[in-house]
PDB file of N, CA and C in Angstrom:
ATOM      1  N   MET A   1     123.755 126.843  37.465  1.00 50.00           N
ATOM      2  CA  MET A   1     124.763 125.820  37.537  1.00 50.00           C
ATOM      3  C   MET A   1     124.146 124.529  38.077  1.00 50.00           C
ATOM      4  N   LYS A   2     124.344 123.443  37.374  1.00 59.00           N
ATOM      5  CA  LYS A   2     123.788 122.167  37.787  1.00 59.00           C
ATOM      6  C   LYS A   2     124.598 121.584  38.939  1.00 59.00           C
ATOM      7  N   SER A   3     123.895 120.916  39.815  1.00 68.00           N
ATOM      8  CA  SER A   3     124.584 120.286  40.934  1.00 68.00           C
ATOM      9  C   SER A   3     125.121 118.921  40.510  1.00 68.00           C
ATOM     10  N   LYS A   4     125.944 118.338  41.377  1.00 73.00           N
ATOM     11  CA  LYS A   4     126.495 117.006  41.102  1.00 73.00           C
ATOM     12  C   LYS A   4     125.402 115.956  40.989  1.00 73.00           C
ATOM     13  N   PHE A   5     124.332 116.157  41.749  1.00 67.00           N
ATOM     14  CA  PHE A   5     123.229 115.205  41.750  1.00 67.00           C
ATOM     15  C   PHE A   5     122.648 115.030  40.353  1.00 67.00           C
ATOM     16  N   TRP A   6     122.373 116.127  39.667  1.00 71.00           N
ATOM     17  CA  TRP A   6     121.754 116.057  38.344  1.00 71.00           C
ATOM     18  C   TRP A   6     122.739 115.604  37.275  1.00 71.00           C
ATOM     19  N   ASN A   7     124.028 115.802  37.477  1.00 76.00           N
ATOM     20  CA  ASN A   7     125.022 115.356  36.497  1.00 76.00           C
ATOM     21  C   ASN A   7     125.178 113.844  36.480  1.00 76.00           C
ATOM     22  N   ARG A   8     124.856 113.188  37.574  1.00 74.00           N
ATOM     23  CA  ARG A   8     125.055 111.738  37.667  1.00 74.00           C
ATOM     24  C   ARG A   8     123.892 110.930  37.106  1.00 74.00           C
ATOM     25  N   ILE A   9     122.786 111.572  36.783  1.00 78.00           N
ATOM     26  CA  ILE A   9     121.602 110.853  36.299  1.00 78.00           C
ATOM     27  C   ILE A   9     121.645 110.760  34.782  1.00 78.00           C
ATOM     28  N   ASP A  10     121.438 109.556  34.284  1.00 82.00           N
ATOM     29  CA  ASP A  10     121.318 109.338  32.842  1.00 82.00           C
ATOM     30  C   ASP A  10     119.828 109.446  32.502  1.00 82.00           C
ATOM     31  N   PHE A  11     119.435 110.583  31.969  1.00 87.00           N
ATOM     32  CA  PHE A  11     118.020 110.863  31.766  1.00 87.00           C
ATOM     33  C   PHE A  11     117.394 110.000  30.676  1.00 87.00           C
ATOM     34  N   ILE A  12     118.167 109.565  29.714  1.00 91.00           N
ATOM     35  CA  ILE A  12     117.618 108.703  28.659  1.00 91.00           C
ATOM     36  C   ILE A  12     117.241 107.340  29.236  1.00 91.00           C
ATOM     37  N   VAL A  13     118.129 106.776  30.037  1.00 88.00           N
ATOM     38  CA  VAL A  13     117.832 105.487  30.663  1.00 88.00           C
ATOM     39  C   VAL A  13     116.658 105.629  31.635  1.00 88.00           C
ATOM     40  N   LEU A  14     116.652 106.694  32.423  1.00 87.00           N
ATOM     41  CA  LEU A  14     115.563 106.923  33.365  1.00 87.00           C
ATOM     42  C   LEU A  14     114.232 107.088  32.634  1.00 87.00           C
ATOM     43  N   ALA A  15     114.225 107.809  31.523  1.00 92.00           N
ATOM     44  CA  ALA A  15     112.994 107.979  30.742  1.00 92.00           C
ATOM     45  C   ALA A  15     112.512 106.649  30.171  1.00 92.00           C
ATOM     46  N   CYS A  16     113.428 105.843  29.656  1.00 94.00           N
ATOM     47  CA  CYS A  16     113.044 104.530  29.115  1.00 94.00           C
ATOM     48  C   CYS A  16     112.448 103.645  30.201  1.00 94.00           C
ATOM     49  N   ILE A  17     113.057 103.648  31.380  1.00 92.00           N
ATOM     50  CA  ILE A  17     112.540 102.844  32.494  1.00 92.00           C
ATOM     51  C   ILE A  17     111.153 103.315  32.893  1.00 92.00           C
ATOM     52  N   LEU A  18     110.961 104.620  32.998  1.00 92.00           N
ATOM     53  CA  LEU A  18     109.653 105.144  33.388  1.00 92.00           C
ATOM     54  C   LEU A  18     108.586 104.869  32.336  1.00 92.00           C
ATOM     55  N   ILE A  19     108.928 104.987  31.069  1.00 96.00           N
ATOM     56  CA  ILE A  19     107.971 104.711  29.994  1.00 96.00           C
ATOM     57  C   ILE A  19     107.568 103.246  29.993  1.00 96.00           C
ATOM     58  N   LEU A  20     108.545 102.356  30.092  1.00 95.00           N
ATOM     59  CA  LEU A  20     108.232 100.919  30.084  1.00 95.00           C
ATOM     60  C   LEU A  20     107.433 100.510  31.319  1.00 95.00           C
ATOM     61  N   THR A  21     107.764 101.069  32.458  1.00 93.00           N
ATOM     62  CA  THR A  21     107.018 100.756  33.677  1.00 93.00           C
ATOM     63  C   THR A  21     105.585 101.272  33.590  1.00 93.00           C
ATOM     64  N   THR A  22     105.415 102.461  33.058  1.00 93.00           N
ATOM     65  CA  THR A  22     104.073 103.017  32.888  1.00 93.00           C
ATOM     66  C   THR A  22     103.257 102.185  31.906  1.00 93.00           C
ATOM     67  N   MET A  23     103.868 101.804  30.809  1.00 95.00           N
ATOM     68  CA  MET A  23     103.151 100.974  29.831  1.00 95.00           C
ATOM     69  C   MET A  23     102.753  99.628  30.438  1.00 95.00           C
ATOM     70  N   GLY A  24     103.655  99.001  31.180  1.00 92.00           N
ATOM     71  CA  GLY A  24     103.342  97.731  31.827  1.00 92.00           C
ATOM     72  C   GLY A  24     102.207  97.860  32.815  1.00 92.00           C
ATOM     73  N   THR A  25     102.218  98.937  33.596  1.00 90.00           N
ATOM     74  CA  THR A  25     101.143  99.165  34.562  1.00 90.00           C
ATOM     75  C   THR A  25      99.814  99.404  33.852  1.00 90.00           C
ATOM     76  N   LEU A  26      99.832 100.159  32.757  1.00 90.00           N
ATOM     77  CA  LEU A  26      98.602 100.383  31.996  1.00 90.00           C
ATOM     78  C   LEU A  26      98.076  99.092  31.371  1.00 90.00           C
ATOM     79  N   PHE A  27      98.964  98.226  30.918  1.00 89.00           N
ATOM     80  CA  PHE A  27      98.527  96.932  30.369  1.00 89.00           C
ATOM     81  C   PHE A  27      97.869  96.087  31.456  1.00 89.00           C
ATOM     82  N   ILE A  28      98.452  96.091  32.640  1.00 86.00           N
ATOM     83  CA  ILE A  28      97.857  95.329  33.745  1.00 86.00           C
ATOM     84  C   ILE A  28      96.512  95.935  34.129  1.00 86.00           C
ATOM     85  N   TYR A  29      96.440  97.264  34.158  1.00 85.00           N
ATOM     86  CA  TYR A  29      95.184  97.936  34.482  1.00 85.00           C
ATOM     87  C   TYR A  29      94.113  97.625  33.445  1.00 85.00           C
ATOM     88  N   SER A  30      94.472  97.641  32.170  1.00 83.00           N
ATOM     89  CA  SER A  30      93.481  97.400  31.125  1.00 83.00           C
ATOM     90  C   SER A  30      93.022  95.948  31.085  1.00 83.00           C
ATOM     91  N   ALA A  31      93.775  95.050  31.697  1.00 80.00           N
ATOM     92  CA  ALA A  31      93.354  93.648  31.741  1.00 80.00           C
ATOM     93  C   ALA A  31      92.155  93.459  32.670  1.00 80.00           C
ATOM     94  N   ARG A  32      91.803  94.456  33.450  1.00 75.00           N
ATOM     95  CA  ARG A  32      90.635  94.380  34.315  1.00 75.00           C
ATOM     96  C   ARG A  32      89.339  94.418  33.522  1.00 75.00           C
ATOM     97  N   PHE A  33      89.381  94.988  32.355  1.00 71.00           N
ATOM     98  CA  PHE A  33      88.163  95.199  31.586  1.00 71.00           C
ATOM     99  C   PHE A  33      87.923  94.030  30.641  1.00 71.00           C
ATOM    100  N   THR A  34      86.729  93.487  30.706  1.00 64.00           N
ATOM    101  CA  THR A  34      86.328  92.452  29.759  1.00 64.00           C
ATOM    102  C   THR A  34      85.152  92.991  28.972  1.00 64.00           C
ATOM    103  N   THR A  35      84.436  92.153  28.291  1.00 59.00           N
ATOM    104  CA  THR A  35      83.337  92.613  27.446  1.00 59.00           C
ATOM    105  C   THR A  35      82.214  93.224  28.284  1.00 59.00           C
ATOM    106  N   GLY A  36      82.272  94.525  28.462  1.00 63.00           N
ATOM    107  CA  GLY A  36      81.193  95.236  29.109  1.00 63.00           C
ATOM    108  C   GLY A  36      81.222  95.282  30.622  1.00 63.00           C
ATOM    109  N   ARG A  37      82.078  94.533  31.276  1.00 66.00           N
ATOM    110  CA  ARG A  37      82.097  94.597  32.723  1.00 66.00           C
ATOM    111  C   ARG A  37      83.512  94.782  33.240  1.00 66.00           C
ATOM    112  N   ILE A  38      83.574  95.272  34.439  1.00 65.00           N
ATOM    113  CA  ILE A  38      84.873  95.510  35.072  1.00 65.00           C
ATOM    114  C   ILE A  38      85.088  94.454  36.148  1.00 65.00           C
ATOM    115  N   ILE A  39      86.218  93.809  36.097  1.00 66.00           N
ATOM    116  CA  ILE A  39      86.577  92.830  37.113  1.00 66.00           C
ATOM    117  C   ILE A  39      87.440  93.545  38.149  1.00 66.00           C
ATOM    118  N   ASN A  40      87.056  93.392  39.410  1.00 68.00           N
ATOM    119  CA  ASN A  40      87.855  94.025  40.460  1.00 68.00           C
ATOM    120  C   ASN A  40      89.219  93.351  40.526  1.00 68.00           C
ATOM    121  N   GLY A  41      90.240  94.135  40.402  1.00 72.00           N
ATOM    122  CA  GLY A  41      91.590  93.622  40.493  1.00 72.00           C
ATOM    123  C   GLY A  41      92.514  94.705  41.020  1.00 72.00           C
ATOM    124  N   THR A  42      93.450  94.308  41.813  1.00 79.00           N
ATOM    125  CA  THR A  42      94.375  95.280  42.387  1.00 79.00           C
ATOM    126  C   THR A  42      95.806  95.018  41.959  1.00 79.00           C
ATOM    127  N   GLN A  43      95.995  94.232  40.933  1.00 83.00           N
ATOM    128  CA  GLN A  43      97.347  93.920  40.498  1.00 83.00           C
ATOM    129  C   GLN A  43      98.089  95.166  40.035  1.00 83.00           C
ATOM    130  N   TYR A  44      97.397  96.095  39.421  1.00 83.00           N
ATOM    131  CA  TYR A  44      98.069  97.304  38.938  1.00 83.00           C
ATOM    132  C   TYR A  44      98.548  98.170  40.101  1.00 83.00           C
ATOM    133  N   ILE A  45      97.841  98.135  41.223  1.00 88.00           N
ATOM    134  CA  ILE A  45      98.294  98.882  42.402  1.00 88.00           C
ATOM    135  C   ILE A  45      99.573  98.265  42.953  1.00 88.00           C
ATOM    136  N   LYS A  46      99.619  96.949  43.001  1.00 89.00           N
ATOM    137  CA  LYS A  46     100.846  96.271  43.435  1.00 89.00           C
ATOM    138  C   LYS A  46     101.998  96.598  42.493  1.00 89.00           C
ATOM    139  N   GLN A  47     101.699  96.645  41.195  1.00 90.00           N
ATOM    140  CA  GLN A  47     102.722  96.984  40.209  1.00 90.00           C
ATOM    141  C   GLN A  47     103.269  98.391  40.456  1.00 90.00           C
ATOM    142  N   MET A  48     102.382  99.337  40.751  1.00 92.00           N
ATOM    143  CA  MET A  48     102.830 100.707  40.998  1.00 92.00           C
ATOM    144  C   MET A  48     103.661 100.797  42.272  1.00 92.00           C
ATOM    145  N   ILE A  49     103.268 100.064  43.305  1.00 94.00           N
ATOM    146  CA  ILE A  49     104.028 100.080  44.557  1.00 94.00           C
ATOM    147  C   ILE A  49     105.422  99.527  44.332  1.00 94.00           C
ATOM    148  N   TRP A  50     105.521  98.371  43.673  1.00 94.00           N
ATOM    149  CA  TRP A  50     106.836  97.765  43.449  1.00 94.00           C
ATOM    150  C   TRP A  50     107.663  98.560  42.455  1.00 94.00           C
ATOM    151  N   ALA A  51     107.023  99.242  41.533  1.00 93.00           N
ATOM    152  CA  ALA A  51     107.769 100.121  40.622  1.00 93.00           C
ATOM    153  C   ALA A  51     108.376 101.282  41.396  1.00 93.00           C
ATOM    154  N   GLY A  52     107.636 101.828  42.345  1.00 93.00           N
ATOM    155  CA  GLY A  52     108.165 102.898  43.188  1.00 93.00           C
ATOM    156  C   GLY A  52     109.314 102.423  44.060  1.00 93.00           C
ATOM    157  N   VAL A  53     109.158 101.242  44.651  1.00 96.00           N
ATOM    158  CA  VAL A  53     110.240 100.669  45.459  1.00 96.00           C
ATOM    159  C   VAL A  53     111.474 100.437  44.593  1.00 96.00           C
ATOM    160  N   GLY A  54     111.267  99.909  43.404  1.00 93.00           N
ATOM    161  CA  GLY A  54     112.391  99.671  42.494  1.00 93.00           C
ATOM    162  C   GLY A  54     113.070 100.950  42.054  1.00 93.00           C
ATOM    163  N   LEU A  55     112.294 101.993  41.827  1.00 90.00           N
ATOM    164  CA  LEU A  55     112.871 103.275  41.429  1.00 90.00           C
ATOM    165  C   LEU A  55     113.732 103.864  42.540  1.00 90.00           C
ATOM    166  N   VAL A  56     113.230 103.807  43.766  1.00 91.00           N
ATOM    167  CA  VAL A  56     114.009 104.296  44.907  1.00 91.00           C
ATOM    168  C   VAL A  56     115.281 103.475  45.068  1.00 91.00           C
ATOM    169  N   PHE A  57     115.163 102.159  44.981  1.00 90.00           N
ATOM    170  CA  PHE A  57     116.325 101.275  45.099  1.00 90.00           C
ATOM    171  C   PHE A  57     117.338 101.565  43.992  1.00 90.00           C
ATOM    172  N   MET A  58     116.851 101.793  42.770  1.00 86.00           N
ATOM    173  CA  MET A  58     117.741 102.103  41.655  1.00 86.00           C
ATOM    174  C   MET A  58     118.506 103.401  41.902  1.00 86.00           C
ATOM    175  N   LEU A  59     117.824 104.409  42.404  1.00 82.00           N
ATOM    176  CA  LEU A  59     118.485 105.683  42.675  1.00 82.00           C
ATOM    177  C   LEU A  59     119.519 105.561  43.796  1.00 82.00           C
ATOM    178  N   VAL A  60     119.189 104.809  44.836  1.00 85.00           N
ATOM    179  CA  VAL A  60     120.146 104.615  45.933  1.00 85.00           C
ATOM    180  C   VAL A  60     121.384 103.889  45.439  1.00 85.00           C
ATOM    181  N   ILE A  61     121.188 102.838  44.664  1.00 83.00           N
ATOM    182  CA  ILE A  61     122.327 102.065  44.151  1.00 83.00           C
ATOM    183  C   ILE A  61     123.135 102.889  43.158  1.00 83.00           C
ATOM    184  N   SER A  62     122.476 103.691  42.339  1.00 81.00           N
ATOM    185  CA  SER A  62     123.209 104.448  41.330  1.00 81.00           C
ATOM    186  C   SER A  62     124.088 105.540  41.936  1.00 81.00           C
ATOM    187  N   PHE A  63     123.766 105.992  43.136  1.00 80.00           N
ATOM    188  CA  PHE A  63     124.589 107.013  43.772  1.00 80.00           C
ATOM    189  C   PHE A  63     125.579 106.447  44.777  1.00 80.00           C
ATOM    190  N   SER A  64     125.638 105.129  44.898  1.00 81.00           N
ATOM    191  CA  SER A  64     126.624 104.536  45.803  1.00 81.00           C
ATOM    192  C   SER A  64     127.872 104.159  45.005  1.00 81.00           C
ATOM    193  N   ASP A  65     128.964 104.037  45.704  1.00 82.00           N
ATOM    194  CA  ASP A  65     130.222 103.679  45.067  1.00 82.00           C
ATOM    195  C   ASP A  65     130.307 102.159  44.984  1.00 82.00           C
ATOM    196  N   TYR A  66     130.146 101.633  43.789  1.00 79.00           N
ATOM    197  CA  TYR A  66     130.115 100.183  43.605  1.00 79.00           C
ATOM    198  C   TYR A  66     131.474  99.542  43.866  1.00 79.00           C
ATOM    199  N   ARG A  67     132.547 100.293  43.801  1.00 86.00           N
ATOM    200  CA  ARG A  67     133.875  99.724  44.034  1.00 86.00           C
ATOM    201  C   ARG A  67     134.060  99.278  45.473  1.00 86.00           C
ATOM    202  N   LYS A  68     133.280  99.837  46.388  1.00 86.00           N
ATOM    203  CA  LYS A  68     133.356  99.410  47.782  1.00 86.00           C
ATOM    204  C   LYS A  68     132.776  98.017  47.977  1.00 86.00           C
ATOM    205  N   LEU A  69     131.935  97.589  47.068  1.00 83.00           N
ATOM    206  CA  LEU A  69     131.317  96.262  47.166  1.00 83.00           C
ATOM    207  C   LEU A  69     132.187  95.150  46.592  1.00 83.00           C
ATOM    208  N   LYS A  70     133.289  95.507  45.980  1.00 88.00           N
ATOM    209  CA  LYS A  70     134.118  94.522  45.288  1.00 88.00           C
ATOM    210  C   LYS A  70     134.615  93.420  46.224  1.00 88.00           C
ATOM    211  N   ARG A  71     134.939  93.762  47.449  1.00 89.00           N
ATOM    212  CA  ARG A  71     135.465  92.749  48.359  1.00 89.00           C
ATOM    213  C   ARG A  71     134.394  91.772  48.829  1.00 89.00           C
ATOM    214  N   TYR A  72     133.120  92.105  48.622  1.00 91.00           N
ATOM    215  CA  TYR A  72     132.024  91.230  49.044  1.00 91.00           C
ATOM    216  C   TYR A  72     131.441  90.389  47.918  1.00 91.00           C
ATOM    217  N   THR A  73     131.977  90.494  46.720  1.00 92.00           N
ATOM    218  CA  THR A  73     131.363  89.810  45.579  1.00 92.00           C
ATOM    219  C   THR A  73     131.357  88.295  45.737  1.00 92.00           C
ATOM    220  N   LEU A  74     132.419  87.734  46.257  1.00 95.00           N
ATOM    221  CA  LEU A  74     132.462  86.280  46.446  1.00 95.00           C
ATOM    222  C   LEU A  74     131.383  85.841  47.420  1.00 95.00           C
ATOM    223  N   TRP A  75     131.176  86.587  48.501  1.00 95.00           N
ATOM    224  CA  TRP A  75     130.148  86.240  49.479  1.00 95.00           C
ATOM    225  C   TRP A  75     128.750  86.404  48.893  1.00 95.00           C
ATOM    226  N   PHE A  76     128.534  87.458  48.113  1.00 94.00           N
ATOM    227  CA  PHE A  76     127.244  87.617  47.439  1.00 94.00           C
ATOM    228  C   PHE A  76     126.966  86.436  46.517  1.00 94.00           C
ATOM    229  N   TYR A  77     127.975  86.061  45.760  1.00 96.00           N
ATOM    230  CA  TYR A  77     127.814  84.963  44.809  1.00 96.00           C
ATOM    231  C   TYR A  77     127.507  83.658  45.534  1.00 96.00           C
ATOM    232  N   LEU A  78     128.268  83.344  46.570  1.00 97.00           N
ATOM    233  CA  LEU A  78     128.056  82.092  47.298  1.00 97.00           C
ATOM    234  C   LEU A  78     126.707  82.072  48.008  1.00 97.00           C
ATOM    235  N   THR A  79     126.294  83.208  48.549  1.00 97.00           N
ATOM    236  CA  THR A  79     124.991  83.284  49.215  1.00 97.00           C
ATOM    237  C   THR A  79     123.858  83.051  48.222  1.00 97.00           C
ATOM    238  N   LEU A  80     123.930  83.691  47.070  1.00 97.00           N
ATOM    239  CA  LEU A  80     122.883  83.505  46.066  1.00 97.00           C
ATOM    240  C   LEU A  80     122.883  82.091  45.495  1.00 97.00           C
ATOM    241  N   LEU A  81     124.055  81.510  45.357  1.00 97.00           N
ATOM    242  CA  LEU A  81     124.150  80.128  44.900  1.00 97.00           C
ATOM    243  C   LEU A  81     123.515  79.184  45.919  1.00 97.00           C
ATOM    244  N   LEU A  82     123.764  79.417  47.196  1.00 97.00           N
ATOM    245  CA  LEU A  82     123.152  78.617  48.255  1.00 97.00           C
ATOM    246  C   LEU A  82     121.633  78.763  48.245  1.00 97.00           C
ATOM    247  N   ILE A  83     121.141  79.980  48.046  1.00 97.00           N
ATOM    248  CA  ILE A  83     119.691  80.196  47.977  1.00 97.00           C
ATOM    249  C   ILE A  83     119.085  79.432  46.801  1.00 97.00           C
ATOM    250  N   LEU A  84     119.753  79.439  45.654  1.00 96.00           N
ATOM    251  CA  LEU A  84     119.250  78.689  44.495  1.00 96.00           C
ATOM    252  C   LEU A  84     119.217  77.188  44.770  1.00 96.00           C
ATOM    253  N   ILE A  85     120.220  76.680  45.436  1.00 96.00           N
ATOM    254  CA  ILE A  85     120.252  75.252  45.767  1.00 96.00           C
ATOM    255  C   ILE A  85     119.121  74.915  46.738  1.00 96.00           C
ATOM    256  N   ILE A  86     118.911  75.760  47.745  1.00 96.00           N
ATOM    257  CA  ILE A  86     117.831  75.525  48.710  1.00 96.00           C
ATOM    258  C   ILE A  86     116.473  75.546  48.013  1.00 96.00           C
ATOM    259  N   ILE A  87     116.276  76.475  47.103  1.00 93.00           N
ATOM    260  CA  ILE A  87     115.008  76.532  46.364  1.00 93.00           C
ATOM    261  C   ILE A  87     114.836  75.285  45.510  1.00 93.00           C
ATOM    262  N   ARG A  88     115.898  74.858  44.886  1.00 91.00           N
ATOM    263  CA  ARG A  88     115.820  73.662  44.039  1.00 91.00           C
ATOM    264  C   ARG A  88     115.473  72.421  44.859  1.00 91.00           C
ATOM    265  N   LEU A  89     116.020  72.325  46.071  1.00 93.00           N
ATOM    266  CA  LEU A  89     115.768  71.148  46.896  1.00 93.00           C
ATOM    267  C   LEU A  89     114.438  71.198  47.627  1.00 93.00           C
ATOM    268  N   PHE A  90     114.048  72.353  48.134  1.00 91.00           N
ATOM    269  CA  PHE A  90     112.881  72.438  48.998  1.00 91.00           C
ATOM    270  C   PHE A  90     111.716  73.241  48.428  1.00 91.00           C
ATOM    271  N   GLY A  91     111.870  73.810  47.252  1.00 87.00           N
ATOM    272  CA  GLY A  91     110.789  74.591  46.664  1.00 87.00           C
ATOM    273  C   GLY A  91     109.657  73.700  46.184  1.00 87.00           C
ATOM    274  N   LYS A  92     108.458  74.257  46.157  1.00 85.00           N
ATOM    275  CA  LYS A  92     107.327  73.466  45.682  1.00 85.00           C
ATOM    276  C   LYS A  92     107.051  73.809  44.217  1.00 85.00           C
ATOM    277  N   LYS A  93     106.532  72.840  43.507  1.00 82.00           N
ATOM    278  CA  LYS A  93     106.212  73.027  42.099  1.00 82.00           C
ATOM    279  C   LYS A  93     104.840  73.685  41.986  1.00 82.00           C
ATOM    280  N   VAL A  94     104.752  74.627  41.065  1.00 83.00           N
ATOM    281  CA  VAL A  94     103.501  75.310  40.807  1.00 83.00           C
ATOM    282  C   VAL A  94     103.181  75.154  39.331  1.00 83.00           C
ATOM    283  N   LYS A  95     102.031  74.573  39.044  1.00 79.00           N
ATOM    284  CA  LYS A  95     101.570  74.346  37.672  1.00 79.00           C
ATOM    285  C   LYS A  95     102.601  73.574  36.845  1.00 79.00           C
ATOM    286  N   GLY A  96     103.249  72.615  37.462  1.00 75.00           N
ATOM    287  CA  GLY A  96     104.153  71.733  36.733  1.00 75.00           C
ATOM    288  C   GLY A  96     105.569  72.250  36.547  1.00 75.00           C
ATOM    289  N   TYR A  97     105.881  73.419  37.069  1.00 66.00           N
ATOM    290  CA  TYR A  97     107.216  73.965  36.899  1.00 66.00           C
ATOM    291  C   TYR A  97     108.000  73.901  38.183  1.00 66.00           C
TER     292      TYR A  97
END
């Protein structure tokens, strides 16, 4: 008998996320190799760490009751809007953007 935990997981979506994340990490890893030499790079390790953090965060959010957050949506929206305004006013330009 399956537990409630396994019934709540959408395995197709989880598989797609894992496949795309793995492919992205492999692309970053393969960018280390040039014609005959290996360039030291740790970007793929950072990618794996953040993919793990994102996976844990996704699982925590997917098992929480999103309806409890409904009363905070206006505050979330206003906070994020304020952050965007602050970035627009005080952010520095990088490579012309």
